[in-house]
Short mmCIF file of C-alpha atoms and ligand atoms in Angstrom, two decimals:
data_model
loop_
_atom_site.label_atom_id
_atom_site.label_comp_id
_atom_site.label_asym_id
_atom_site.label_seq_id
_atom_site.Cartn_x
_atom_site.Cartn_y
_atom_site.Cartn_z
CA MET A 90 -53.41 45.57 125.23
CA SER A 91 -56.03 46.26 122.44
CA LYS A 92 -57.05 44.58 119.17
CA THR A 93 -56.72 45.82 116.00
CA MET A 94 -57.97 44.47 112.61
CA ALA A 95 -56.17 44.95 109.41
CA ILE A 96 -58.14 44.66 106.31
CA ASN A 97 -57.28 44.47 102.70
CA ALA A 98 -60.33 44.39 100.53
CA GLY A 99 -60.01 43.60 96.87
CA SER A 100 -62.79 43.40 94.11
CA SER A 101 -63.96 39.71 95.40
CA SER A 102 -62.50 39.11 98.33
CA LEU A 103 -61.35 40.87 102.07
CA LYS A 104 -58.20 39.85 103.90
CA PHE A 105 -57.99 40.17 107.54
CA GLN A 106 -55.72 39.99 110.54
CA ILE A 107 -56.71 40.64 114.35
CA ILE A 108 -53.33 42.08 115.86
CA GLU A 109 -52.95 42.42 119.82
CA MET A 110 -51.51 45.79 119.96
CA PRO A 111 -48.89 46.92 121.15
CA GLU A 112 -47.60 43.35 121.36
CA GLU A 113 -48.13 42.92 117.56
CA THR A 114 -49.32 39.44 118.33
CA VAL A 115 -51.74 37.97 115.56
CA ILE A 116 -54.46 36.33 117.22
CA SER A 117 -56.46 35.62 113.97
CA LYS A 118 -56.36 35.63 110.51
CA GLY A 119 -58.35 34.73 107.31
CA LEU A 120 -60.16 35.67 104.37
CA VAL A 121 -63.41 36.10 102.36
CA GLU A 122 -63.25 34.80 99.07
CA ARG A 123 -65.57 34.95 95.97
CA ILE A 124 -67.95 37.86 97.22
CA GLY A 125 -70.74 38.09 94.88
CA LEU A 126 -70.56 34.59 93.35
CA ALA A 127 -72.65 31.82 94.12
CA GLU A 128 -70.29 29.96 96.39
CA GLY A 129 -68.27 32.57 98.57
CA ASN A 130 -65.73 31.08 101.05
CA LEU A 131 -64.95 32.46 104.69
CA GLU A 132 -61.81 30.86 106.31
CA ILE A 133 -60.72 32.03 109.76
CA LYS A 134 -57.58 30.73 111.64
CA TYR A 135 -57.11 31.18 115.41
CA THR A 136 -55.52 29.75 118.47
CA ASP A 137 -58.52 27.99 120.73
CA ALA A 138 -58.90 28.34 124.44
CA GLU A 139 -56.57 25.10 125.03
CA GLY A 140 -54.02 26.49 122.76
CA GLN A 141 -54.36 24.52 119.56
CA SER A 142 -54.39 25.93 116.15
CA GLN A 143 -57.95 25.83 114.39
CA LYS A 144 -59.15 26.56 110.93
CA PHE A 145 -62.72 27.45 110.46
CA THR A 146 -64.29 27.31 107.14
CA LEU A 147 -67.65 28.08 105.65
CA THR A 148 -69.07 27.94 102.14
CA GLU A 149 -72.13 29.81 101.40
CA GLU A 150 -73.37 32.58 98.84
CA ILE A 151 -71.74 36.03 99.91
CA ALA A 152 -73.69 38.43 98.05
CA ASP A 153 -71.95 41.61 98.50
CA HIS A 154 -69.02 43.01 100.91
CA SER A 155 -71.63 44.23 103.32
CA ARG A 156 -72.62 40.60 103.89
CA ALA A 157 -68.68 39.33 104.17
CA VAL A 158 -67.87 41.69 106.86
CA GLU A 159 -71.15 40.72 108.76
CA LEU A 160 -70.56 37.12 108.18
CA LEU A 161 -66.79 37.58 109.20
CA LEU A 162 -67.79 39.71 112.65
CA SER A 163 -70.59 37.14 113.51
CA ASN A 164 -68.37 34.39 113.24
CA LEU A 165 -65.40 36.00 115.43
CA LEU A 166 -67.98 36.02 118.14
CA GLU A 167 -69.21 32.73 117.73
CA LEU A 168 -65.64 31.23 117.73
CA GLY A 169 -64.90 33.23 120.80
CA ILE A 170 -61.87 34.95 119.19
CA ILE A 171 -63.62 37.98 120.38
CA GLN A 172 -66.32 38.13 123.30
CA ASP A 173 -67.84 41.60 122.01
CA PHE A 174 -67.27 43.96 119.20
CA GLU A 175 -66.02 46.52 121.60
CA GLU A 176 -62.64 44.70 121.88
CA ILE A 177 -61.98 45.64 118.54
CA LYS A 178 -60.25 49.24 119.24
CA GLY A 179 -58.96 50.02 115.79
CA VAL A 180 -59.39 49.12 112.42
CA GLY A 181 -56.57 50.04 109.43
CA HIS A 182 -58.08 49.56 105.89
CA ARG A 183 -55.41 49.02 103.14
CA VAL A 184 -56.43 51.46 100.10
CA VAL A 185 -54.62 50.76 96.75
CA ALA A 186 -55.14 54.29 95.29
CA GLY A 187 -54.78 57.79 97.48
CA GLY A 188 -53.85 59.62 94.58
CA GLU A 189 -52.13 63.11 95.22
CA ILE A 190 -53.98 63.59 98.13
CA TYR A 191 -52.97 61.05 100.63
CA LYS A 192 -49.48 61.63 101.63
CA GLU A 193 -49.83 59.50 104.77
CA SER A 194 -52.30 57.20 106.57
CA THR A 195 -55.44 59.03 107.48
CA LEU A 196 -58.20 58.70 109.81
CA VAL A 197 -61.55 57.72 108.16
CA ASN A 198 -64.55 59.85 108.03
CA GLU A 199 -67.21 60.66 105.34
CA GLU A 200 -64.70 62.92 103.23
CA LEU A 201 -62.27 60.37 103.35
CA ILE A 202 -64.81 57.51 102.17
CA LYS A 203 -65.81 60.26 99.33
CA ASN A 204 -62.23 60.69 97.81
CA VAL A 205 -61.55 57.07 97.85
CA GLU A 206 -64.55 56.53 95.53
CA ASP A 207 -63.72 59.58 93.49
CA LEU A 208 -60.29 58.09 93.10
CA ALA A 209 -61.63 54.83 91.75
CA GLU A 210 -60.58 55.63 88.27
CA PHE A 211 -57.06 54.88 89.17
CA ALA A 212 -58.05 51.62 90.79
CA PRO A 213 -61.58 50.46 89.47
CA LEU A 214 -61.25 47.07 90.89
CA HIS A 215 -60.12 48.06 94.38
CA ASN A 216 -61.17 51.72 95.43
CA PRO A 217 -64.70 50.98 95.27
CA ALA A 218 -64.87 47.95 97.34
CA GLU A 219 -62.52 49.40 100.04
CA ALA A 220 -65.29 52.50 100.30
CA VAL A 221 -67.88 49.94 100.80
CA VAL A 222 -65.90 48.02 103.31
CA MET A 223 -65.03 51.24 105.42
CA ARG A 224 -68.87 52.26 105.42
CA VAL A 225 -69.76 48.79 106.77
CA PHE A 226 -67.12 48.64 109.28
CA GLN A 227 -68.13 52.33 110.29
CA GLU A 228 -71.75 51.00 111.01
CA LYS A 229 -70.72 47.97 112.76
CA LEU A 230 -67.65 49.15 115.00
CA PRO A 231 -68.59 52.90 115.24
CA HIS A 232 -66.55 52.91 118.58
CA ALA A 233 -63.22 51.77 116.77
CA THR A 234 -60.53 53.94 115.64
CA MET A 235 -60.57 53.67 111.75
CA ALA A 236 -57.62 54.79 109.33
CA ALA A 237 -57.04 54.14 105.41
CA VAL A 238 -53.49 53.12 104.84
CA PHE A 239 -52.55 54.14 101.44
CA ASP A 240 -50.37 51.89 98.94
CA THR A 241 -49.36 55.20 97.11
CA SER A 242 -48.51 57.46 100.30
CA PHE A 243 -45.18 56.37 100.81
CA HIS A 244 -44.43 57.42 96.69
CA THR A 245 -45.80 60.77 97.23
CA THR A 246 -42.46 62.38 97.75
CA MET A 247 -41.21 61.40 94.18
CA PRO A 248 -39.61 64.45 92.55
CA ALA A 249 -41.62 65.64 89.15
CA GLU A 250 -38.82 64.20 87.27
CA ASN A 251 -39.64 60.68 88.37
CA TYR A 252 -43.35 60.65 88.57
CA LEU A 253 -43.97 62.59 85.39
CA TYR A 254 -44.14 60.74 81.84
CA SER A 255 -42.72 62.44 78.80
CA LEU A 256 -46.70 63.16 77.76
CA PRO A 257 -47.85 66.26 76.84
CA TYR A 258 -47.85 68.20 80.41
CA GLU A 259 -51.82 69.33 79.73
CA PHE A 260 -52.29 65.11 80.69
CA TYR A 261 -50.84 65.61 84.31
CA GLU A 262 -52.59 69.12 84.64
CA ASN A 263 -56.02 67.95 83.26
CA TYR A 264 -56.19 64.32 83.94
CA SER A 265 -53.38 63.51 86.91
CA VAL A 266 -51.67 60.96 84.42
CA ARG A 267 -48.51 60.41 86.17
CA LYS A 268 -46.59 57.77 88.27
CA TYR A 269 -48.21 56.92 91.36
CA GLY A 270 -46.52 53.36 92.21
CA ALA A 271 -47.66 50.53 94.63
CA HIS A 272 -46.68 48.31 97.75
CA GLY A 273 -45.70 51.80 99.52
CA THR A 274 -46.53 50.23 102.88
CA SER A 275 -44.35 47.17 102.06
CA HIS A 276 -41.42 49.35 100.57
CA GLN A 277 -41.74 51.91 103.71
CA PHE A 278 -42.04 48.76 106.57
CA VAL A 279 -38.95 47.02 105.03
CA ALA A 280 -36.84 50.27 104.53
CA HIS A 281 -37.20 51.73 108.13
CA ARG A 282 -36.44 47.85 109.24
CA ALA A 283 -33.17 47.80 107.08
CA ALA A 284 -32.09 51.34 108.83
CA GLU A 285 -32.64 49.50 112.26
CA ILE A 286 -30.45 46.53 111.24
CA VAL A 287 -27.52 48.62 110.05
CA GLY A 288 -27.65 50.97 112.77
CA LYS A 289 -27.80 54.01 111.01
CA PRO A 290 -30.59 56.72 110.66
CA ILE A 291 -32.49 56.10 107.64
CA GLU A 292 -32.07 59.60 106.61
CA ASP A 293 -28.53 58.63 106.28
CA LEU A 294 -28.90 56.23 103.83
CA ARG A 295 -29.44 55.14 100.25
CA ILE A 296 -31.78 52.20 100.21
CA ILE A 297 -33.31 50.25 97.16
CA THR A 298 -36.06 47.81 98.46
CA CYS A 299 -36.77 45.05 96.10
CA HIS A 300 -40.62 43.72 96.72
CA LEU A 301 -40.70 40.65 94.62
CA GLY A 302 -44.03 38.69 95.01
CA ASN A 303 -46.63 37.89 92.41
CA GLY A 304 -46.97 41.63 91.86
CA ALA A 305 -43.34 43.02 92.02
CA SER A 306 -41.69 46.64 92.54
CA ILE A 307 -38.73 48.21 93.07
CA THR A 308 -38.30 51.65 95.12
CA ALA A 309 -35.42 53.87 95.59
CA VAL A 310 -35.16 55.34 98.88
CA LYS A 311 -33.10 58.58 99.87
CA ASN A 312 -33.03 60.21 103.33
CA GLY A 313 -36.06 58.08 104.08
CA GLU A 314 -38.35 58.67 101.15
CA SER A 315 -39.31 57.29 98.15
CA ILE A 316 -37.72 58.84 95.16
CA ASP A 317 -38.38 56.43 92.36
CA THR A 318 -40.55 53.32 92.17
CA SER A 319 -40.95 50.87 89.16
CA MET A 320 -44.65 50.39 89.13
CA GLY A 321 -46.56 53.55 87.33
CA PHE A 322 -49.84 55.03 86.75
CA THR A 323 -51.05 51.64 87.90
CA PRO A 324 -49.48 48.47 88.97
CA LEU A 325 -48.88 47.18 85.35
CA ALA A 326 -45.50 48.93 84.77
CA GLY A 327 -42.09 47.93 86.18
CA VAL A 328 -40.35 44.61 86.15
CA THR A 329 -41.73 41.36 84.74
CA MET A 330 -44.31 39.84 87.20
CA GLY A 331 -46.42 37.01 87.65
CA THR A 332 -48.85 37.70 85.28
CA ARG A 333 -47.94 41.29 84.44
CA THR A 334 -45.95 42.59 81.81
CA GLY A 335 -44.11 45.25 83.46
CA ASP A 336 -42.89 47.95 81.03
CA ILE A 337 -43.85 47.67 77.28
CA ASP A 338 -43.60 49.73 74.20
CA ALA A 339 -47.31 51.21 73.71
CA SER A 340 -47.29 50.42 70.23
CA VAL A 341 -47.44 46.88 70.79
CA ILE A 342 -51.16 47.36 71.62
CA PRO A 343 -52.65 48.60 68.46
CA PHE A 344 -50.41 46.02 66.53
CA ILE A 345 -51.68 43.11 68.75
CA MET A 346 -55.42 44.42 68.38
CA GLU A 347 -55.14 44.20 64.60
CA LYS A 348 -53.25 40.80 64.34
CA GLU A 349 -55.55 39.25 66.97
CA GLY A 350 -58.87 40.89 65.66
CA ILE A 351 -59.23 42.53 69.35
CA SER A 352 -61.47 45.55 69.12
CA ASP A 353 -61.81 46.27 72.64
CA ILE A 354 -58.47 47.78 74.20
CA ASN A 355 -59.53 46.56 77.41
CA GLU A 356 -58.96 43.05 76.41
CA VAL A 357 -55.24 43.67 75.74
CA ILE A 358 -54.93 45.57 78.96
CA ASN A 359 -56.39 42.07 80.57
CA ILE A 360 -53.82 40.35 78.60
CA PHE A 361 -50.94 42.39 79.94
CA ASN A 362 -51.93 42.24 83.28
CA LYS A 363 -53.53 38.68 83.66
CA LYS A 364 -51.74 36.47 80.90
CA SER A 365 -48.34 37.98 80.81
CA GLY A 366 -45.24 38.00 82.95
CA LEU A 367 -44.12 34.58 84.09
CA LEU A 368 -47.11 32.88 82.83
CA GLY A 369 -47.22 34.44 79.72
CA LEU A 370 -43.37 33.67 78.80
CA SER A 371 -43.26 30.41 80.37
CA GLY A 372 -46.60 29.00 79.34
CA VAL A 373 -46.21 27.11 82.66
CA SER A 374 -47.65 29.01 85.50
CA SER A 375 -47.49 32.48 87.30
CA ASP A 376 -45.91 30.82 90.39
CA MET A 377 -42.14 31.40 90.78
CA ARG A 378 -41.78 27.98 92.10
CA ASP A 379 -43.37 26.10 89.12
CA VAL A 380 -41.36 28.13 86.85
CA GLU A 381 -38.14 27.40 88.67
CA GLU A 382 -38.98 23.57 88.77
CA ALA A 383 -39.80 23.53 85.33
CA ALA A 384 -36.52 25.34 83.95
CA GLU A 385 -34.55 22.79 86.29
CA ALA A 386 -36.60 20.29 84.16
CA GLY A 387 -35.08 21.25 81.03
CA ASN A 388 -38.01 23.40 80.16
CA GLU A 389 -36.38 26.22 77.70
CA ARG A 390 -39.29 28.53 77.74
CA ALA A 391 -39.37 28.52 81.94
CA GLN A 392 -35.63 29.13 81.93
CA THR A 393 -36.30 32.15 79.49
CA ALA A 394 -38.72 33.54 81.81
CA LEU A 395 -36.68 33.53 84.57
CA ASP A 396 -33.86 35.17 82.89
CA ILE A 397 -36.08 37.90 81.87
CA PHE A 398 -37.23 38.46 85.40
CA TYR A 399 -33.71 38.34 86.68
CA ASN A 400 -32.83 40.65 83.86
CA ARG A 401 -35.63 43.38 84.62
CA VAL A 402 -34.87 43.36 88.13
CA ILE A 403 -31.18 43.73 87.64
CA LYS A 404 -31.71 46.67 85.28
CA TYR A 405 -34.05 48.71 87.91
CA VAL A 406 -31.84 48.17 90.70
CA GLY A 407 -28.83 49.67 88.28
CA GLN A 408 -31.28 52.30 87.49
CA TYR A 409 -31.68 53.29 91.04
CA VAL A 410 -27.86 52.92 91.92
CA ALA A 411 -27.53 55.75 89.24
CA ILE A 412 -30.09 57.98 90.31
CA MET A 413 -28.86 57.86 94.01
CA ASN A 414 -25.25 58.01 92.92
CA GLY A 415 -24.68 54.77 95.01
CA VAL A 416 -26.34 52.77 97.36
CA ASP A 417 -25.61 51.36 100.97
CA VAL A 418 -28.28 48.84 101.56
CA VAL A 419 -30.52 46.78 98.73
CA VAL A 420 -33.42 44.99 100.67
CA PHE A 421 -35.36 41.97 99.36
CA THR A 422 -38.68 40.84 100.33
CA ALA A 423 -42.17 39.58 99.47
CA GLY A 424 -42.71 35.82 98.45
CA ILE A 425 -40.04 35.40 95.49
CA GLY A 426 -37.40 38.06 97.33
CA GLU A 427 -37.78 36.34 100.81
CA ASN A 428 -37.92 32.60 99.55
CA SER A 429 -35.91 32.27 96.44
CA LYS A 430 -31.93 32.59 97.29
CA GLU A 431 -31.41 32.12 93.74
CA THR A 432 -33.03 35.03 92.50
CA ARG A 433 -31.07 37.25 95.02
CA GLU A 434 -27.71 35.86 94.58
CA ILE A 435 -28.27 36.12 90.38
CA VAL A 436 -29.40 39.85 90.74
CA MET A 437 -26.58 40.74 93.32
CA LYS A 438 -23.96 39.00 91.10
CA ASN A 439 -24.44 41.92 88.52
CA PHE A 440 -23.21 44.28 91.13
CA GLU A 441 -19.76 42.65 91.86
CA TYR A 442 -18.32 45.35 90.02
CA MET A 443 -19.12 48.04 92.91
CA GLY A 444 -18.11 45.28 95.59
CA VAL A 445 -21.18 43.65 96.33
CA LYS A 446 -20.31 40.21 97.86
CA ILE A 447 -23.07 37.79 98.71
CA ASP A 448 -22.13 35.22 101.42
CA SER A 449 -23.79 32.11 99.75
CA GLU A 450 -24.13 30.53 103.57
CA ARG A 451 -25.89 33.59 105.10
CA ASN A 452 -28.14 34.01 102.03
CA ASN A 453 -29.67 30.10 102.46
CA THR A 454 -32.35 31.48 104.63
CA ARG A 455 -35.93 32.64 104.35
CA ASP A 456 -35.75 35.05 107.51
CA GLU A 457 -34.59 38.27 108.40
CA ALA A 458 -30.89 38.40 107.67
CA ILE A 459 -27.86 40.25 106.27
CA ILE A 460 -26.88 38.19 103.32
CA SER A 461 -23.80 40.23 102.41
CA THR A 462 -20.15 39.40 103.43
CA ASP A 463 -18.87 41.70 106.13
CA ASP A 464 -16.42 43.52 103.62
CA SER A 465 -19.09 44.06 100.94
CA THR A 466 -19.64 47.51 99.96
CA VAL A 467 -22.99 47.38 100.09
CA THR A 468 -25.12 45.54 102.76
CA VAL A 469 -27.84 43.26 101.25
CA ILE A 470 -30.53 42.20 103.65
CA ASN A 471 -33.72 39.51 103.44
CA ILE A 472 -36.43 41.42 105.19
CA PRO A 473 -39.86 39.34 105.30
CA THR A 474 -42.67 42.42 104.97
CA ASN A 475 -45.31 42.62 107.22
CA GLU A 476 -48.17 44.94 105.70
CA GLU A 477 -50.65 44.22 108.14
CA ILE A 478 -48.32 44.82 111.17
CA ALA A 479 -47.36 48.28 109.44
CA ILE A 480 -51.16 48.91 109.10
CA ALA A 481 -51.92 48.28 112.63
CA ARG A 482 -49.15 50.36 113.76
CA ASP A 483 -50.32 53.26 111.96
CA VAL A 484 -53.90 53.08 113.64
CA GLU A 485 -52.09 52.86 116.91
CA ARG A 486 -50.28 56.07 116.06
CA LEU A 487 -53.39 57.88 114.96
CA LYS A 488 -55.06 56.61 118.03
CA ALA A 489 -52.90 58.36 120.36
CA ASN A 490 -53.31 61.43 118.32
P1 LIG B 297 -48.68 38.53 96.38
O1 LIG B 297 -48.14 39.44 95.68
O2 LIG B 297 -49.70 37.68 95.85
O3 LIG B 297 -48.89 38.91 97.90
P2 LIG B 297 -46.15 36.71 97.55
O4 LIG B 297 -45.39 37.98 97.98
O5 LIG B 297 -46.85 35.61 98.34
O6 LIG B 297 -47.30 37.32 96.31
O7 LIG B 297 -45.45 35.97 96.63
C1 LIG B 297 -45.93 35.04 95.68
C2 LIG B 297 -44.75 34.44 94.89
O8 LIG B 297 -43.61 34.00 95.78
C3 LIG B 297 -44.97 33.42 93.78
O9 LIG B 297 -44.42 33.40 92.56
C4 LIG B 297 -44.39 32.09 94.41
O10 LIG B 297 -43.91 31.38 93.82
C5 LIG B 297 -43.39 32.83 95.21
N1 LIG B 297 -42.45 31.87 96.13
C6 LIG B 297 -42.90 31.46 97.51
N2 LIG B 297 -42.23 30.92 97.92
C7 LIG B 297 -41.05 30.51 97.03
C8 LIG B 297 -40.13 29.80 96.92
N3 LIG B 297 -39.58 28.95 97.94
N4 LIG B 297 -38.87 29.90 96.30
C9 LIG B 297 -39.23 30.42 94.86
N5 LIG B 297 -40.54 31.66 95.02
C10 LIG B 297 -41.21 31.45 95.71
#
């Protein structure tokens, strides 16, 4: 039995879980937020010696990621969640951009950290913070096995016809402009779980995984490998999301800049990333629950936002059925995928032509379950994703090597 930390660092936050391995029991989780702002927060959830669930919170200035890690580790000791840093035998770091270099999870060393820094132009908000956090953990927990788990690794198997844009080829050769995708850890995790559930080798299956959270992406998995995914050069592409546009005609950019008197193109990209999607369309919220509620109450824009979201998911699933010449399993996961039975039902209704049948009773669930009928030509499964467990498993695997 040993403790592994799964770390997910962003530009101003750091989420963590401590997982007892190989049992995969989560003994503590929480986050540090508002790093670099006047009032930072630390929140740690854990179970105390009497078996009671506890939540520890602290508010103070947390100047940088180094301080965030220090504060987190010292409070883990003080709360008695760990007795000694030596207990933490492994640390897995989620890294957003691994470019074409990292095809799988990799042990952290100085070269890797440098590469993560160099890849910052593909994930300017995430990679620099992740590099800093890896360095701090190396310093504080030098004995621990440390691995980087990349969001992009699973998608490095895509063929050129799916990862290349129809741009001058030199842009790919000179600047590595291509589709990288994201959410790879989640797509890989649920695809493998789906194969276990249907009891067939993943190599024999055509799977479409729909990770529908605040960020959303859809992946075609053939022979156990990602062959196409809806996110692109960055997570902006693909289906409509909480606040992101998904796919859009690039000509809209100069047009909006002129009409709105915007001179900085980054402002437009910011609108596409943060003010569009369900939020921009509905004018209500980026949160699916709020949009569903507003639509229910008769808000037409909210209903249109929902219709567009469903429509984009349907179109991507349809594309992936086409490129794989059929599909054996469709998986729904993440906040919306796991919880919104309406989304699952509405999306899959469009595939009745190929013999897909959803069982309404089975679909009334938030847990892992097959939600299609026994005679459905395609098995449709709801699978809660668990990126932290996937990260901890990769650390264990690398530790054993
Ligand atoms: P993130 O990408 O931030 O990890 P999550 O996977 O947590 O996102 O998903 C968040 C989304 O899931 C939000 O849009 C939220 O409204 C949606 N969601 C959560 N619960 C439900 C529910 N019961 N019904 C519909 N949507 C839900």
